[in-house]
Amino acid sequence: MSFLDMDERILEIAARVEVVYSPLVDLKEFPADVDVTIVEGGVSSEEDLHKIRMVRSRTKLLIALGDCAVTSNVPGMRNTFKVDDVMKRAYFENADLKQQVPSDVIPKLLPRTRPVHEVVPVDVFLPGCPPPADVIFGALVSLLDGTTPDLSGTRFGR
Ligand code: SF4
């Protein structure tokens, strides 16, 4: 949503980039030789881990966007519990019907949710929940201009 909060400035960014992979792009496979990838969310499952390693291997500069990616934040709230207890809570105690753990539709959870930089190198951190739109815009413009992003608008800069 912070992306959309850039309002008309998003057009300025769009004119200077080619979006090759996103939920809005109908491409199933993450392409090779990507210049910049922006990742949201923590690394919670074996599928997440596989995906972020693949993404890292195919991108030159990786941005961790938002507290969930930077610190594990909300998905990391489960980290004080065992995976079995989390699953039991979600699929048995909180379910009125069909109390069972789905075995083939959800990826296997890791023992704890990890921030992105714990599993692959991250080049730029944009914290915040959500990150301020001005910071996202400024960082993207800086990268497009070939300069170092100014993160003073984030709490890292304070
Ligand atoms: S807004 Fe906050 S909770 Fe939602 S994905 Fe971003 S960092 Fe996580």
Coordinates of N, CA and C and ligand atoms in Angstrom, one line a residue:
M1 N 0.8 -1.2 0.0 CA 0.0 0.0 0.0 C 0.9 1.3 0.0
S2 N 2.0 1.2 0.6 CA 2.9 2.4 0.6 C 3.3 2.7 -0.8
F3 N 3.4 1.7 -1.6 CA 3.8 2.0 -3.0 C 2.7 2.9 -3.6
L4 N 1.4 2.6 -3.4 CA 0.4 3.4 -3.9 C 0.3 4.7 -3.3
D5 N 0.8 4.8 -2.1 CA 0.9 6.2 -1.4 C 1.8 7.1 -2.1
M6 N 2.6 6.6 -3.0 CA 3.5 7.5 -3.8 C 2.7 8.3 -4.8
D7 N 1.4 7.9 -4.9 CA 0.5 8.7 -5.8 C 1.0 8.8 -7.2
E8 N 0.9 10.0 -7.7 CA 1.3 10.2 -9.1 C 2.8 10.0 -9.3
R9 N 3.6 10.0 -8.3 CA 5.0 9.9 -8.4 C 5.4 8.4 -8.9
I10 N 4.4 7.5 -8.7 CA 4.6 6.2 -9.2 C 4.8 6.1 -10.7
L11 N 4.2 7.1 -11.4 CA 4.3 7.2 -12.9 C 5.7 7.6 -13.2
E12 N 6.3 8.4 -12.4 CA 7.7 8.8 -12.6 C 8.6 7.6 -12.6
I13 N 8.4 6.8 -11.6 CA 9.2 5.6 -11.4 C 8.9 4.6 -12.6
A14 N 7.6 4.4 -12.9 CA 7.2 3.5 -14.0 C 7.8 3.8 -15.3
A15 N 8.0 5.1 -15.5 CA 8.6 5.6 -16.8 C 10.1 5.2 -16.9
R16 N 10.7 4.9 -15.8 CA 12.1 4.6 -15.8 C 12.5 3.1 -15.5
V17 N 11.5 2.3 -15.3 CA 11.8 0.9 -15.0 C 11.0 0.0 -15.9
E18 N 11.5 -1.3 -15.9 CA 10.7 -2.3 -16.6 C 10.4 -3.4 -15.5
V19 N 9.1 -3.5 -15.1 CA 8.7 -4.5 -14.1 C 8.7 -5.9 -14.8
V20 N 9.6 -6.8 -14.3 CA 9.6 -8.1 -15.0 C 9.0 -9.2 -14.1
Y21 N 8.7 -8.9 -12.8 CA 8.1 -10.0 -12.0 C 7.4 -9.3 -10.9
S22 N 6.2 -9.6 -10.7 CA 5.4 -9.1 -9.5 C 4.1 -9.8 -9.5
P23 N 3.3 -9.7 -8.5 CA 1.9 -10.3 -8.5 C 1.1 -9.7 -9.7
L24 N 1.5 -8.5 -10.2 CA 0.7 -7.9 -11.3 C 1.3 -8.3 -12.7
V25 N 2.3 -9.1 -12.7 CA 2.9 -9.4 -14.0 C 2.7 -10.9 -14.2
D26 N 2.2 -11.3 -15.4 CA 1.8 -12.7 -15.6 C 3.0 -13.5 -16.1
L27 N 4.0 -13.6 -15.2 CA 5.2 -14.4 -15.5 C 5.4 -15.3 -14.4
K28 N 5.4 -16.6 -14.7 CA 5.4 -17.6 -13.6 C 6.8 -17.8 -13.0
E29 N 7.8 -17.6 -13.8 CA 9.2 -17.9 -13.4 C 10.0 -16.6 -13.2
F30 N 10.7 -16.5 -12.0 CA 11.5 -15.3 -11.8 C 12.6 -15.3 -12.8
P31 N 12.8 -14.2 -13.5 CA 13.8 -14.2 -14.6 C 15.2 -14.0 -14.1
A32 N 16.2 -14.2 -14.9 CA 17.6 -14.1 -14.6 C 18.0 -12.6 -14.8
D33 N 19.1 -12.2 -14.2 CA 19.7 -10.9 -14.5 C 18.8 -9.7 -14.2
V34 N 18.1 -9.8 -13.0 CA 17.3 -8.7 -12.6 C 18.1 -7.6 -11.9
D35 N 17.9 -6.4 -12.2 CA 18.7 -5.3 -11.6 C 18.4 -5.1 -10.1
V36 N 17.1 -4.9 -9.8 CA 16.6 -4.6 -8.4 C 15.4 -5.5 -8.1
T37 N 15.5 -6.1 -6.9 CA 14.3 -6.8 -6.4 C 13.9 -6.3 -5.1
I38 N 12.6 -6.0 -4.9 CA 12.1 -5.5 -3.7 C 11.3 -6.7 -3.0
V39 N 11.7 -7.0 -1.8 CA 11.0 -8.2 -1.1 C 10.3 -7.7 0.1
E40 N 9.1 -8.1 0.3 CA 8.3 -7.9 1.5 C 8.2 -9.2 2.3
G41 N 8.0 -9.1 3.6 CA 7.7 -10.3 4.4 C 8.9 -11.0 4.9
G42 N 8.7 -11.8 5.9 CA 9.7 -12.6 6.5 C 9.8 -13.9 5.8
V43 N 10.9 -14.7 6.1 CA 11.1 -16.0 5.5 C 10.5 -17.0 6.5
S44 N 9.3 -17.5 6.2 CA 8.6 -18.3 7.2 C 8.6 -19.8 6.8
S45 N 8.7 -20.1 5.6 CA 8.5 -21.5 5.1 C 9.7 -22.0 4.3
E46 N 9.7 -23.3 4.1 CA 10.7 -23.9 3.2 C 10.6 -23.3 1.8
E47 N 9.3 -23.1 1.4 CA 9.1 -22.5 0.1 C 9.7 -21.0 0.0
D48 N 9.5 -20.3 1.1 CA 10.0 -18.9 1.1 C 11.6 -19.0 1.0
L49 N 12.1 -19.9 1.8 CA 13.6 -20.0 1.8 C 14.1 -20.4 0.4
H50 N 13.5 -21.3 -0.2 CA 13.9 -21.7 -1.6 C 13.8 -20.5 -2.5
K51 N 12.7 -19.8 -2.4 CA 12.4 -18.7 -3.3 C 13.4 -17.5 -3.1
I52 N 13.6 -17.2 -1.9 CA 14.5 -16.0 -1.7 C 15.9 -16.3 -2.1
R53 N 16.4 -17.6 -1.9 CA 17.7 -17.9 -2.4 C 17.8 -17.9 -3.9
M54 N 16.7 -18.3 -4.6 CA 16.7 -18.2 -6.0 C 16.7 -16.8 -6.5
V55 N 15.8 -16.0 -5.8 CA 15.7 -14.6 -6.2 C 17.1 -13.9 -6.0
R56 N 17.7 -14.1 -4.9 CA 19.0 -13.5 -4.6 C 20.1 -13.9 -5.7
S57 N 20.0 -15.1 -6.1 CA 21.0 -15.6 -7.1 C 20.8 -14.9 -8.5
R58 N 19.6 -14.4 -8.7 CA 19.2 -13.8 -10.0 C 19.1 -12.3 -10.0
T59 N 19.4 -11.7 -8.9 CA 19.2 -10.2 -8.8 C 20.5 -9.5 -8.3
K60 N 20.7 -8.3 -8.9 CA 22.0 -7.6 -8.5 C 21.8 -6.9 -7.2
L61 N 20.7 -6.3 -6.9 CA 20.5 -5.5 -5.7 C 19.2 -5.9 -5.1
L62 N 19.3 -6.3 -3.8 CA 18.1 -6.8 -3.1 C 17.7 -5.8 -2.0
I63 N 16.4 -5.3 -2.1 CA 15.9 -4.4 -1.1 C 14.9 -5.1 -0.2
A64 N 15.1 -5.0 1.2 CA 14.2 -5.6 2.1 C 13.2 -4.4 2.5
L65 N 12.0 -4.6 2.1 CA 11.0 -3.5 2.3 C 10.0 -3.8 3.4
G66 N 10.0 -3.0 4.5 CA 9.1 -3.1 5.5 C 9.6 -3.9 6.7
D67 N 9.0 -3.7 7.9 CA 9.5 -4.4 9.1 C 9.4 -5.9 9.0
C68 N 8.5 -6.4 8.3 CA 8.4 -7.9 8.2 C 9.6 -8.5 7.5
A69 N 10.1 -7.8 6.5 CA 11.3 -8.3 5.8 C 12.6 -7.9 6.6
V70 N 12.5 -6.8 7.3 CA 13.8 -6.3 8.0 C 14.0 -7.0 9.3
T71 N 12.9 -7.2 10.0 CA 13.0 -7.8 11.4 C 12.2 -9.1 11.6
S72 N 11.4 -9.4 10.7 CA 10.4 -10.5 10.8 C 9.1 -10.1 11.4
N73 N 9.1 -9.1 12.2 CA 7.9 -8.4 12.7 C 6.7 -9.2 12.9
V74 N 5.6 -9.0 12.2 CA 4.4 -9.8 12.5 C 4.5 -11.3 12.3
P75 N 5.0 -11.8 11.1 CA 5.1 -13.2 11.0 C 6.1 -13.8 12.0
G76 N 7.0 -13.0 12.6 CA 7.9 -13.5 13.6 C 7.2 -13.6 15.0
M77 N 6.0 -13.2 15.1 CA 5.3 -13.3 16.4 C 5.1 -14.7 16.8
R78 N 5.2 -15.6 15.8 CA 5.0 -17.0 16.2 C 6.3 -17.7 16.7
N79 N 7.4 -16.9 16.7 CA 8.7 -17.5 17.0 C 8.9 -18.0 18.4
T80 N 8.1 -17.5 19.3 CA 8.2 -18.0 20.7 C 7.4 -19.3 20.9
F81 N 6.8 -19.8 19.9 CA 6.0 -21.1 20.0 C 6.6 -22.1 19.1
K82 N 6.4 -23.4 19.4 CA 6.8 -24.5 18.5 C 5.9 -24.5 17.3
V83 N 6.4 -25.0 16.2 CA 5.6 -25.0 14.9 C 4.4 -25.9 15.2
D84 N 4.6 -27.0 15.8 CA 3.4 -27.9 16.1 C 2.3 -27.2 16.8
D85 N 2.7 -26.4 17.8 CA 1.7 -25.7 18.6 C 1.0 -24.6 17.8
V86 N 1.8 -24.0 16.9 CA 1.2 -22.9 16.0 C 0.1 -23.6 15.1
M87 N 0.5 -24.7 14.5 CA -0.4 -25.4 13.6 C -1.6 -25.9 14.3
K88 N -1.4 -26.4 15.5 CA -2.6 -26.9 16.3 C -3.5 -25.8 16.6
R89 N -3.0 -24.6 17.0 CA -3.8 -23.5 17.3 C -4.6 -23.0 16.1
A90 N -3.9 -23.0 14.9 CA -4.5 -22.5 13.7 C -5.6 -23.4 13.1
Y91 N -5.3 -24.7 13.1 CA -6.1 -25.7 12.4 C -7.0 -26.6 13.2
F92 N -6.8 -26.5 14.6 CA -7.6 -27.3 15.4 C -8.4 -26.4 16.4
E93 N -7.7 -25.7 17.2 CA -8.3 -24.9 18.2 C -9.2 -23.7 17.6
N94 N -8.7 -23.2 16.5 CA -9.5 -22.1 15.9 C -10.4 -22.5 14.8
A95 N -10.5 -23.8 14.5 CA -11.3 -24.3 13.4 C -12.6 -24.9 14.0
D96 N -13.7 -24.6 13.4 CA -15.0 -25.2 13.9 C -15.3 -26.4 13.0
L97 N -14.8 -26.4 11.8 CA -15.1 -27.6 10.8 C -13.7 -28.1 10.3
K98 N -13.8 -29.4 9.9 CA -12.6 -30.0 9.3 C -11.3 -29.7 10.0
Q99 N -11.3 -30.1 11.2 CA -10.0 -29.9 12.0 C -8.9 -30.8 11.6
Q100 N -8.1 -30.3 10.7 CA -6.9 -31.1 10.3 C -5.9 -30.1 9.7
V101 N -4.6 -30.5 9.8 CA -3.6 -29.7 9.2 C -3.5 -30.0 7.7
P102 N -3.7 -29.1 6.8 CA -3.6 -29.4 5.4 C -2.2 -29.8 5.0
S103 N -2.0 -30.9 4.3 CA -0.7 -31.4 4.1 C -0.2 -31.0 2.7
D104 N -1.1 -30.7 1.8 CA -0.5 -30.5 0.4 C -0.8 -29.1 -0.1
V105 N -1.4 -28.2 0.6 CA -1.7 -26.8 0.1 C -0.9 -25.7 0.8
I106 N -0.3 -26.1 1.9 CA 0.5 -25.0 2.6 C 2.0 -25.5 2.7
P107 N 2.9 -24.6 2.5 CA 4.3 -25.1 2.5 C 4.7 -25.3 4.0
K108 N 5.7 -26.2 4.2 CA 6.2 -26.6 5.5 C 6.8 -25.3 6.2
L109 N 6.4 -25.1 7.4 CA 7.0 -23.9 8.1 C 8.4 -24.2 8.6
L110 N 9.2 -23.2 8.6 CA 10.5 -23.3 9.2 C 10.3 -23.2 10.7
P111 N 11.3 -23.6 11.5 CA 11.1 -23.5 13.0 C 10.8 -22.1 13.5
R112 N 11.3 -21.1 12.8 CA 11.0 -19.7 13.1 C 11.0 -18.9 11.9
T113 N 10.3 -17.8 11.9 CA 10.3 -16.9 10.8 C 11.6 -16.0 10.9
R114 N 12.3 -15.8 9.8 CA 13.5 -15.1 9.9 C 13.5 -13.9 9.0
P115 N 14.2 -12.8 9.4 CA 14.2 -11.6 8.5 C 15.1 -12.0 7.3
V116 N 14.9 -11.3 6.2 CA 15.5 -11.7 4.9 C 17.0 -11.8 5.0
H117 N 17.6 -10.8 5.7 CA 19.1 -10.7 5.7 C 19.7 -11.9 6.5
E118 N 18.9 -12.6 7.3 CA 19.5 -13.8 8.0 C 19.7 -15.0 7.1
V119 N 19.1 -14.9 5.9 CA 19.2 -16.1 5.0 C 19.9 -15.7 3.7
V120 N 19.9 -14.5 3.3 CA 20.6 -14.1 2.1 C 21.1 -12.6 2.3
P121 N 22.2 -12.2 1.6 CA 22.6 -10.8 1.8 C 21.6 -9.8 1.3
V122 N 21.4 -8.7 2.0 CA 20.4 -7.7 1.6 C 21.3 -6.4 1.4
D123 N 21.0 -5.7 0.3 CA 21.8 -4.5 0.0 C 21.2 -3.2 0.6
V124 N 19.8 -3.1 0.6 CA 19.2 -1.9 1.1 C 18.0 -2.3 2.0
F125 N 18.0 -1.7 3.2 CA 16.9 -1.9 4.2 C 16.0 -0.7 4.2
L126 N 14.7 -0.9 4.0 CA 13.7 0.2 4.1 C 12.7 -0.2 5.2
P127 N 13.0 0.1 6.4 CA 12.1 -0.4 7.5 C 10.8 0.5 7.6
G128 N 9.9 0.1 8.5 CA 8.7 0.8 8.7 C 7.5 -0.2 8.6
C129 N 6.4 0.1 9.2 CA 5.3 -0.8 9.2 C 4.0 0.1 9.0
P130 N 3.7 0.5 7.8 CA 4.5 0.3 6.6 C 5.6 1.3 6.4
P131 N 6.5 1.1 5.5 CA 7.6 2.1 5.2 C 7.0 3.3 4.6
P132 N 7.5 4.5 5.0 CA 6.9 5.7 4.4 C 7.1 5.8 2.9
A133 N 6.0 6.2 2.2 CA 6.0 6.3 0.7 C 7.2 7.2 0.3
D134 N 7.4 8.3 1.0 CA 8.5 9.2 0.6 C 9.9 8.5 0.6
V135 N 10.1 7.7 1.6 CA 11.3 7.0 1.7 C 11.5 6.0 0.5
I136 N 10.4 5.3 0.2 CA 10.4 4.3 -0.9 C 10.7 5.1 -2.2
F137 N 10.0 6.2 -2.4 CA 10.2 6.9 -3.7 C 11.7 7.5 -3.7
G138 N 12.1 8.0 -2.6 CA 13.5 8.6 -2.6 C 14.5 7.5 -2.9
A139 N 14.3 6.3 -2.3 CA 15.3 5.3 -2.5 C 15.3 4.8 -3.9
L140 N 14.1 4.6 -4.5 CA 14.1 4.2 -5.9 C 14.7 5.2 -6.9
V141 N 14.4 6.5 -6.6 CA 15.0 7.5 -7.5 C 16.5 7.5 -7.3
S142 N 17.0 7.4 -6.1 CA 18.4 7.3 -5.9 C 19.1 6.2 -6.6
L143 N 18.5 5.0 -6.5 CA 19.1 3.9 -7.2 C 19.0 4.1 -8.7
L144 N 18.0 4.6 -9.2 CA 17.9 4.9 -10.7 C 18.9 5.9 -11.1
D145 N 19.2 6.8 -10.2 CA 20.2 7.9 -10.5 C 21.6 7.4 -10.2
G146 N 21.8 6.2 -9.7 CA 23.1 5.6 -9.4 C 23.7 6.2 -8.1
T147 N 22.9 6.7 -7.2 CA 23.4 7.2 -5.9 C 22.9 6.4 -4.8
T148 N 23.5 6.6 -3.6 CA 23.1 5.9 -2.4 C 21.8 6.4 -1.8
P149 N 20.9 5.6 -1.5 CA 19.6 6.1 -0.9 C 19.8 6.7 0.4
D150 N 19.1 7.8 0.6 CA 19.0 8.5 1.9 C 17.9 7.9 2.8
L151 N 18.4 7.2 3.9 CA 17.4 6.6 4.7 C 17.0 7.4 5.9
S152 N 17.3 8.7 5.9 CA 17.0 9.5 7.1 C 15.5 9.6 7.4
G153 N 14.7 9.3 6.5 CA 13.2 9.3 6.7 C 12.8 8.0 7.4
T154 N 13.6 7.1 7.7 CA 13.3 5.8 8.4 C 13.8 5.9 9.8
R155 N 13.4 5.0 10.7 CA 13.9 5.1 12.0 C 15.4 4.7 12.1
F156 N 15.9 4.0 11.0 CA 17.3 3.7 10.9 C 18.1 5.0 10.8
G157 N 17.5 6.0 10.2 CA 18.2 7.3 10.0 C 18.1 8.2 11.2
R158 N 17.4 7.9 12.3 CA 17.2 8.8 13.4 C 18.2 8.5 14.5
Ligands
SF4_1 S1 2.7 -3.1 6.6 FE1 3.8 -3.9 8.4 S2 2.8 -5.9 8.8 FE2 2.2 -5.3 6.8 S3 3.7 -6.3 5.4 FE3 4.4 -4.2 5.8 S4 5.8 -4.4 7.6 FE4 4.6 -6.3 7.5

